[in-house]
Amino acid sequence: MTATAHTDSRHATEPYDALSRLDHHTRAQAIPPEDAAPGSYLQLEGPDGIRLLPLQDPMVYVGRSFTAGLRFDDHSVSRRHAIIVRRAGRTRVLDDRSLNGTFVNARRVEEAELTDGDIVVLGSVVLVYREL
């Protein structure tokens, strides 16, 4: 199944390559699912298939900013778009006052707890939260 992006009700849903929108440094951290150890990941799709980004730090800033731990080169993603927080065995996503919003399972959120398989959309970038 191909990941799709949905920015708002005025734009059509269309296939989207989230992996190619990662900056070079972040993309180098993405691994094939068969190489993944138990843990928390963000799943992205690209031309080479599915890759997983490990969530190892307790707090990861997501955005276009050069200071973001998970950086996307995509103008639909705000410089400071979201924060992913891992604490006490739980993972939460918090919107960081982004322009295009943070969505979990097609619902716009200010913050939400993530469970395995949740679809997270940041601007037009589609991610899937995975717990292995």
PDB file of N, CA, C and O in Angstrom, residues 21-67:
ATOM      1  N   ARG A  21      12.321  13.393   1.122  1.00  0.00           N
ATOM      2  CA  ARG A  21      12.194  14.724   1.716  1.00  0.00           C
ATOM      3  C   ARG A  21      13.060  14.903   2.950  1.00  0.00           C
ATOM      4  O   ARG A  21      13.189  15.988   3.474  1.00  0.00           O
ATOM      5  N   LEU A  22      13.653  13.796   3.424  1.00  0.00           N
ATOM      6  CA  LEU A  22      14.567  13.887   4.563  1.00  0.00           C
ATOM      7  C   LEU A  22      15.871  14.524   4.139  1.00  0.00           C
ATOM      8  O   LEU A  22      16.339  14.305   3.024  1.00  0.00           O
ATOM      9  N   ASP A  23      16.494  15.278   5.031  1.00  0.00           N
ATOM     10  CA  ASP A  23      17.814  15.795   4.717  1.00  0.00           C
ATOM     11  C   ASP A  23      18.793  14.617   4.681  1.00  0.00           C
ATOM     12  O   ASP A  23      18.512  13.526   5.191  1.00  0.00           O
ATOM     13  N   HIS A  24      19.935  14.814   4.062  1.00  0.00           N
ATOM     14  CA  HIS A  24      20.907  13.747   3.825  1.00  0.00           C
ATOM     15  C   HIS A  24      21.328  13.051   5.127  1.00  0.00           C
ATOM     16  O   HIS A  24      21.391  11.826   5.195  1.00  0.00           O
ATOM     17  N   HIS A  25      21.632  13.809   6.163  1.00  0.00           N
ATOM     18  CA  HIS A  25      22.092  13.244   7.437  1.00  0.00           C
ATOM     19  C   HIS A  25      21.020  12.350   8.064  1.00  0.00           C
ATOM     20  O   HIS A  25      21.313  11.238   8.514  1.00  0.00           O
ATOM     21  N   THR A  26      19.780  12.806   8.084  1.00  0.00           N
ATOM     22  CA  THR A  26      18.698  12.021   8.666  1.00  0.00           C
ATOM     23  C   THR A  26      18.414  10.784   7.822  1.00  0.00           C
ATOM     24  O   THR A  26      18.193   9.695   8.355  1.00  0.00           O
ATOM     25  N   ARG A  27      18.422  10.924   6.507  1.00  0.00           N
ATOM     26  CA  ARG A  27      18.164   9.797   5.610  1.00  0.00           C
ATOM     27  C   ARG A  27      19.194   8.682   5.832  1.00  0.00           C
ATOM     28  O   ARG A  27      18.869   7.497   5.746  1.00  0.00           O
ATOM     29  N   ALA A  28      20.433   9.043   6.152  1.00  0.00           N
ATOM     30  CA  ALA A  28      21.480   8.050   6.374  1.00  0.00           C
ATOM     31  C   ALA A  28      21.196   7.184   7.604  1.00  0.00           C
ATOM     32  O   ALA A  28      21.722   6.082   7.727  1.00  0.00           O
ATOM     33  N   GLN A  29      20.351   7.654   8.517  1.00  0.00           N
ATOM     34  CA  GLN A  29      20.003   6.902   9.721  1.00  0.00           C
ATOM     35  C   GLN A  29      18.880   5.897   9.482  1.00  0.00           C
ATOM     36  O   GLN A  29      18.633   5.025  10.314  1.00  0.00           O
ATOM     37  N   ALA A  30      18.180   6.014   8.354  1.00  0.00           N
ATOM     38  CA  ALA A  30      17.051   5.134   8.055  1.00  0.00           C
ATOM     39  C   ALA A  30      17.555   3.743   7.701  1.00  0.00           C
ATOM     40  O   ALA A  30      18.526   3.594   6.962  1.00  0.00           O
ATOM     41  N   ILE A  31      16.881   2.733   8.239  1.00  0.00           N
ATOM     42  CA  ILE A  31      17.305   1.346   8.038  1.00  0.00           C
ATOM     43  C   ILE A  31      16.163   0.517   7.455  1.00  0.00           C
ATOM     44  O   ILE A  31      14.992   0.851   7.639  1.00  0.00           O
ATOM     45  N   PRO A  32      16.483  -0.575   6.785  1.00  0.00           N
ATOM     46  CA  PRO A  32      15.421  -1.466   6.313  1.00  0.00           C
ATOM     47  C   PRO A  32      14.766  -2.159   7.509  1.00  0.00           C
ATOM     48  O   PRO A  32      15.432  -2.407   8.524  1.00  0.00           O
ATOM     49  N   PRO A  33      13.482  -2.473   7.428  1.00  0.00           N
ATOM     50  CA  PRO A  33      12.777  -3.094   8.559  1.00  0.00           C
ATOM     51  C   PRO A  33      13.440  -4.379   9.063  1.00  0.00           C
ATOM     52  O   PRO A  33      13.440  -4.637  10.267  1.00  0.00           O
ATOM     53  N   GLU A  34      14.026  -5.157   8.166  1.00  0.00           N
ATOM     54  CA  GLU A  34      14.636  -6.421   8.598  1.00  0.00           C
ATOM     55  C   GLU A  34      15.877  -6.215   9.465  1.00  0.00           C
ATOM     56  O   GLU A  34      16.320  -7.122  10.163  1.00  0.00           O
ATOM     57  N   ASP A  35      16.464  -5.011   9.456  1.00  0.00           N
ATOM     58  CA  ASP A  35      17.639  -4.713  10.278  1.00  0.00           C
ATOM     59  C   ASP A  35      17.277  -4.067  11.613  1.00  0.00           C
ATOM     60  O   ASP A  35      18.166  -3.748  12.399  1.00  0.00           O
ATOM     61  N   ALA A  36      15.995  -3.865  11.879  1.00  0.00           N
ATOM     62  CA  ALA A  36      15.559  -3.127  13.063  1.00  0.00           C
ATOM     63  C   ALA A  36      15.548  -4.008  14.314  1.00  0.00           C
ATOM     64  O   ALA A  36      15.024  -5.116  14.305  1.00  0.00           O
ATOM     65  N   ALA A  37      16.129  -3.493  15.372  1.00  0.00           N
ATOM     66  CA  ALA A  37      16.081  -4.127  16.689  1.00  0.00           C
ATOM     67  C   ALA A  37      14.780  -3.699  17.377  1.00  0.00           C
ATOM     68  O   ALA A  37      14.119  -2.759  16.925  1.00  0.00           O
ATOM     69  N   PRO A  38      14.400  -4.353  18.465  1.00  0.00           N
ATOM     70  CA  PRO A  38      13.209  -3.900  19.187  1.00  0.00           C
ATOM     71  C   PRO A  38      13.345  -2.430  19.598  1.00  0.00           C
ATOM     72  O   PRO A  38      14.420  -1.989  19.993  1.00  0.00           O
ATOM     73  N   GLY A  39      12.267  -1.684  19.449  1.00  0.00           N
ATOM     74  CA  GLY A  39      12.286  -0.268  19.799  1.00  0.00           C
ATOM     75  C   GLY A  39      11.189   0.491  19.092  1.00  0.00           C
ATOM     76  O   GLY A  39      10.286  -0.094  18.488  1.00  0.00           O
ATOM     77  N   SER A  40      11.276   1.828  19.165  1.00  0.00           N
ATOM     78  CA  SER A  40      10.295   2.723  18.548  1.00  0.00           C
ATOM     79  C   SER A  40      10.893   3.343  17.299  1.00  0.00           C
ATOM     80  O   SER A  40      12.057   3.764  17.302  1.00  0.00           O
ATOM     81  N   TYR A  41      10.065   3.432  16.245  1.00  0.00           N
ATOM     82  CA  TYR A  41      10.534   3.912  14.943  1.00  0.00           C
ATOM     83  C   TYR A  41       9.473   4.762  14.258  1.00  0.00           C
ATOM     84  O   TYR A  41       8.286   4.639  14.550  1.00  0.00           O
ATOM     85  N   LEU A  42       9.928   5.562  13.302  1.00  0.00           N
ATOM     86  CA  LEU A  42       9.041   6.198  12.346  1.00  0.00           C
ATOM     87  C   LEU A  42       9.293   5.528  11.010  1.00  0.00           C
ATOM     88  O   LEU A  42      10.446   5.418  10.570  1.00  0.00           O
ATOM     89  N   GLN A  43       8.240   5.054  10.384  1.00  0.00           N
ATOM     90  CA  GLN A  43       8.336   4.377   9.096  1.00  0.00           C
ATOM     91  C   GLN A  43       8.069   5.375   7.987  1.00  0.00           C
ATOM     92  O   GLN A  43       7.119   6.148   8.056  1.00  0.00           O
ATOM     93  N   LEU A  44       8.921   5.348   6.953  1.00  0.00           N
ATOM     94  CA  LEU A  44       8.771   6.203   5.788  1.00  0.00           C
ATOM     95  C   LEU A  44       8.832   5.353   4.547  1.00  0.00           C
ATOM     96  O   LEU A  44       9.510   4.328   4.523  1.00  0.00           O
ATOM     97  N   GLU A  45       8.153   5.795   3.499  1.00  0.00           N
ATOM     98  CA  GLU A  45       8.216   5.115   2.209  1.00  0.00           C
ATOM     99  C   GLU A  45       8.993   5.952   1.228  1.00  0.00           C
ATOM    100  O   GLU A  45       8.920   7.173   1.252  1.00  0.00           O
ATOM    101  N   GLY A  46       9.734   5.264   0.372  1.00  0.00           N
ATOM    102  CA  GLY A  46      10.487   5.937  -0.672  1.00  0.00           C
ATOM    103  C   GLY A  46      10.592   5.043  -1.878  1.00  0.00           C
ATOM    104  O   GLY A  46      10.022   3.957  -1.906  1.00  0.00           O
ATOM    105  N   PRO A  47      11.345   5.462  -2.884  1.00  0.00           N
ATOM    106  CA  PRO A  47      11.461   4.675  -4.108  1.00  0.00           C
ATOM    107  C   PRO A  47      12.085   3.298  -3.867  1.00  0.00           C
ATOM    108  O   PRO A  47      11.846   2.366  -4.613  1.00  0.00           O
ATOM    109  N   ASP A  48      12.879   3.161  -2.811  1.00  0.00           N
ATOM    110  CA  ASP A  48      13.514   1.889  -2.495  1.00  0.00           C
ATOM    111  C   ASP A  48      12.702   1.072  -1.496  1.00  0.00           C
ATOM    112  O   ASP A  48      13.204   0.097  -0.945  1.00  0.00           O
ATOM    113  N   GLY A  49      11.472   1.484  -1.236  1.00  0.00           N
ATOM    114  CA  GLY A  49      10.624   0.754  -0.295  1.00  0.00           C
ATOM    115  C   GLY A  49      10.541   1.432   1.062  1.00  0.00           C
ATOM    116  O   GLY A  49      10.760   2.630   1.193  1.00  0.00           O
ATOM    117  N   ILE A  50      10.262   0.631   2.065  1.00  0.00           N
ATOM    118  CA  ILE A  50      10.051   1.140   3.424  1.00  0.00           C
ATOM    119  C   ILE A  50      11.378   1.205   4.171  1.00  0.00           C
ATOM    120  O   ILE A  50      12.195   0.296   4.084  1.00  0.00           O
ATOM    121  N   ARG A  51      11.558   2.280   4.919  1.00  0.00           N
ATOM    122  CA  ARG A  51      12.707   2.443   5.808  1.00  0.00           C
ATOM    123  C   ARG A  51      12.188   2.887   7.173  1.00  0.00           C
ATOM    124  O   ARG A  51      11.137   3.515   7.278  1.00  0.00           O
ATOM    125  N   LEU A  52      12.971   2.576   8.203  1.00  0.00           N
ATOM    126  CA  LEU A  52      12.609   2.945   9.569  1.00  0.00           C
ATOM    127  C   LEU A  52      13.655   3.897  10.139  1.00  0.00           C
ATOM    128  O   LEU A  52      14.852   3.678   9.979  1.00  0.00           O
ATOM    129  N   LEU A  53      13.158   4.928  10.817  1.00  0.00           N
ATOM    130  CA  LEU A  53      14.035   5.850  11.534  1.00  0.00           C
ATOM    131  C   LEU A  53      13.900   5.556  13.022  1.00  0.00           C
ATOM    132  O   LEU A  53      12.811   5.684  13.582  1.00  0.00           O
ATOM    133  N   PRO A  54      15.000   5.153  13.676  1.00  0.00           N
ATOM    134  CA  PRO A  54      14.908   4.853  15.101  1.00  0.00           C
ATOM    135  C   PRO A  54      14.662   6.112  15.930  1.00  0.00           C
ATOM    136  O   PRO A  54      15.231   7.165  15.651  1.00  0.00           O
ATOM    137  N   LEU A  55      13.803   5.989  16.924  1.00  0.00           N
ATOM    138  CA  LEU A  55      13.561   7.072  17.884  1.00  0.00           C
ATOM    139  C   LEU A  55      14.310   6.701  19.159  1.00  0.00           C
ATOM    140  O   LEU A  55      13.800   5.990  20.010  1.00  0.00           O
ATOM    141  N   GLN A  56      15.552   7.163  19.261  1.00  0.00           N
ATOM    142  CA  GLN A  56      16.398   6.777  20.388  1.00  0.00           C
ATOM    143  C   GLN A  56      16.440   7.830  21.474  1.00  0.00           C
ATOM    144  O   GLN A  56      16.576   7.503  22.645  1.00  0.00           O
ATOM    145  N   ASP A  57      16.334   9.092  21.098  1.00  0.00           N
ATOM    146  CA  ASP A  57      16.395  10.173  22.078  1.00  0.00           C
ATOM    147  C   ASP A  57      15.038  10.350  22.757  1.00  0.00           C
ATOM    148  O   ASP A  57      14.002  10.111  22.142  1.00  0.00           O
ATOM    149  N   PRO A  58      15.039  10.807  24.012  1.00  0.00           N
ATOM    150  CA  PRO A  58      13.760  11.012  24.701  1.00  0.00           C
ATOM    151  C   PRO A  58      12.926  12.147  24.091  1.00  0.00           C
ATOM    152  O   PRO A  58      11.710  12.174  24.246  1.00  0.00           O
ATOM    153  N   MET A  59      13.569  13.060  23.355  1.00  0.00           N
ATOM    154  CA  MET A  59      12.853  14.168  22.731  1.00  0.00           C
ATOM    155  C   MET A  59      13.481  14.447  21.376  1.00  0.00           C
ATOM    156  O   MET A  59      14.691  14.618  21.272  1.00  0.00           O
ATOM    157  N   VAL A  60      12.645  14.461  20.322  1.00  0.00           N
ATOM    158  CA  VAL A  60      13.130  14.711  18.964  1.00  0.00           C
ATOM    159  C   VAL A  60      12.320  15.856  18.370  1.00  0.00           C
ATOM    160  O   VAL A  60      11.089  15.792  18.303  1.00  0.00           O
ATOM    161  N   TYR A  61      13.022  16.907  17.958  1.00  0.00           N
ATOM    162  CA  TYR A  61      12.376  18.028  17.284  1.00  0.00           C
ATOM    163  C   TYR A  61      12.296  17.709  15.800  1.00  0.00           C
ATOM    164  O   TYR A  61      13.277  17.261  15.202  1.00  0.00           O
ATOM    165  N   VAL A  62      11.124  17.953  15.207  1.00  0.00           N
ATOM    166  CA  VAL A  62      10.874  17.639  13.805  1.00  0.00           C
ATOM    167  C   VAL A  62      10.554  18.930  13.068  1.00  0.00           C
ATOM    168  O   VAL A  62       9.718  19.723  13.531  1.00  0.00           O
ATOM    169  N   GLY A  63      11.210  19.156  11.935  1.00  0.00           N
ATOM    170  CA  GLY A  63      10.917  20.357  11.154  1.00  0.00           C
ATOM    171  C   GLY A  63      11.922  20.568  10.043  1.00  0.00           C
ATOM    172  O   GLY A  63      12.711  19.680   9.718  1.00  0.00           O
ATOM    173  N   ARG A  64      11.892  21.781   9.476  1.00  0.00           N
ATOM    174  CA  ARG A  64      12.829  22.157   8.405  1.00  0.00           C
ATOM    175  C   ARG A  64      14.085  22.811   8.950  1.00  0.00           C
ATOM    176  O   ARG A  64      15.065  22.989   8.233  1.00  0.00           O
ATOM    177  N   SER A  65      14.068  23.214  10.204  1.00  0.00           N
ATOM    178  CA  SER A  65      15.198  23.914  10.801  1.00  0.00           C
ATOM    179  C   SER A  65      16.451  23.041  10.824  1.00  0.00           C
ATOM    180  O   SER A  65      16.373  21.827  10.979  1.00  0.00           O
ATOM    181  N   PHE A  66      17.606  23.676  10.689  1.00  0.00           N
ATOM    182  CA  PHE A  66      18.869  22.944  10.750  1.00  0.00           C
ATOM    183  C   PHE A  66      19.101  22.360  12.136  1.00  0.00           C
ATOM    184  O   PHE A  66      19.919  21.467  12.301  1.00  0.00           O
ATOM    185  N   THR A  67      18.408  22.844  13.154  1.00  0.00           N
ATOM    186  CA  THR A  67      18.572  22.314  14.507  1.00  0.00           C
ATOM    187  C   THR A  67      17.631  21.142  14.794  1.00  0.00           C
ATOM    188  O   THR A  67      17.730  20.532  15.852  1.00  0.00           O
TER     189      THR A  67
END
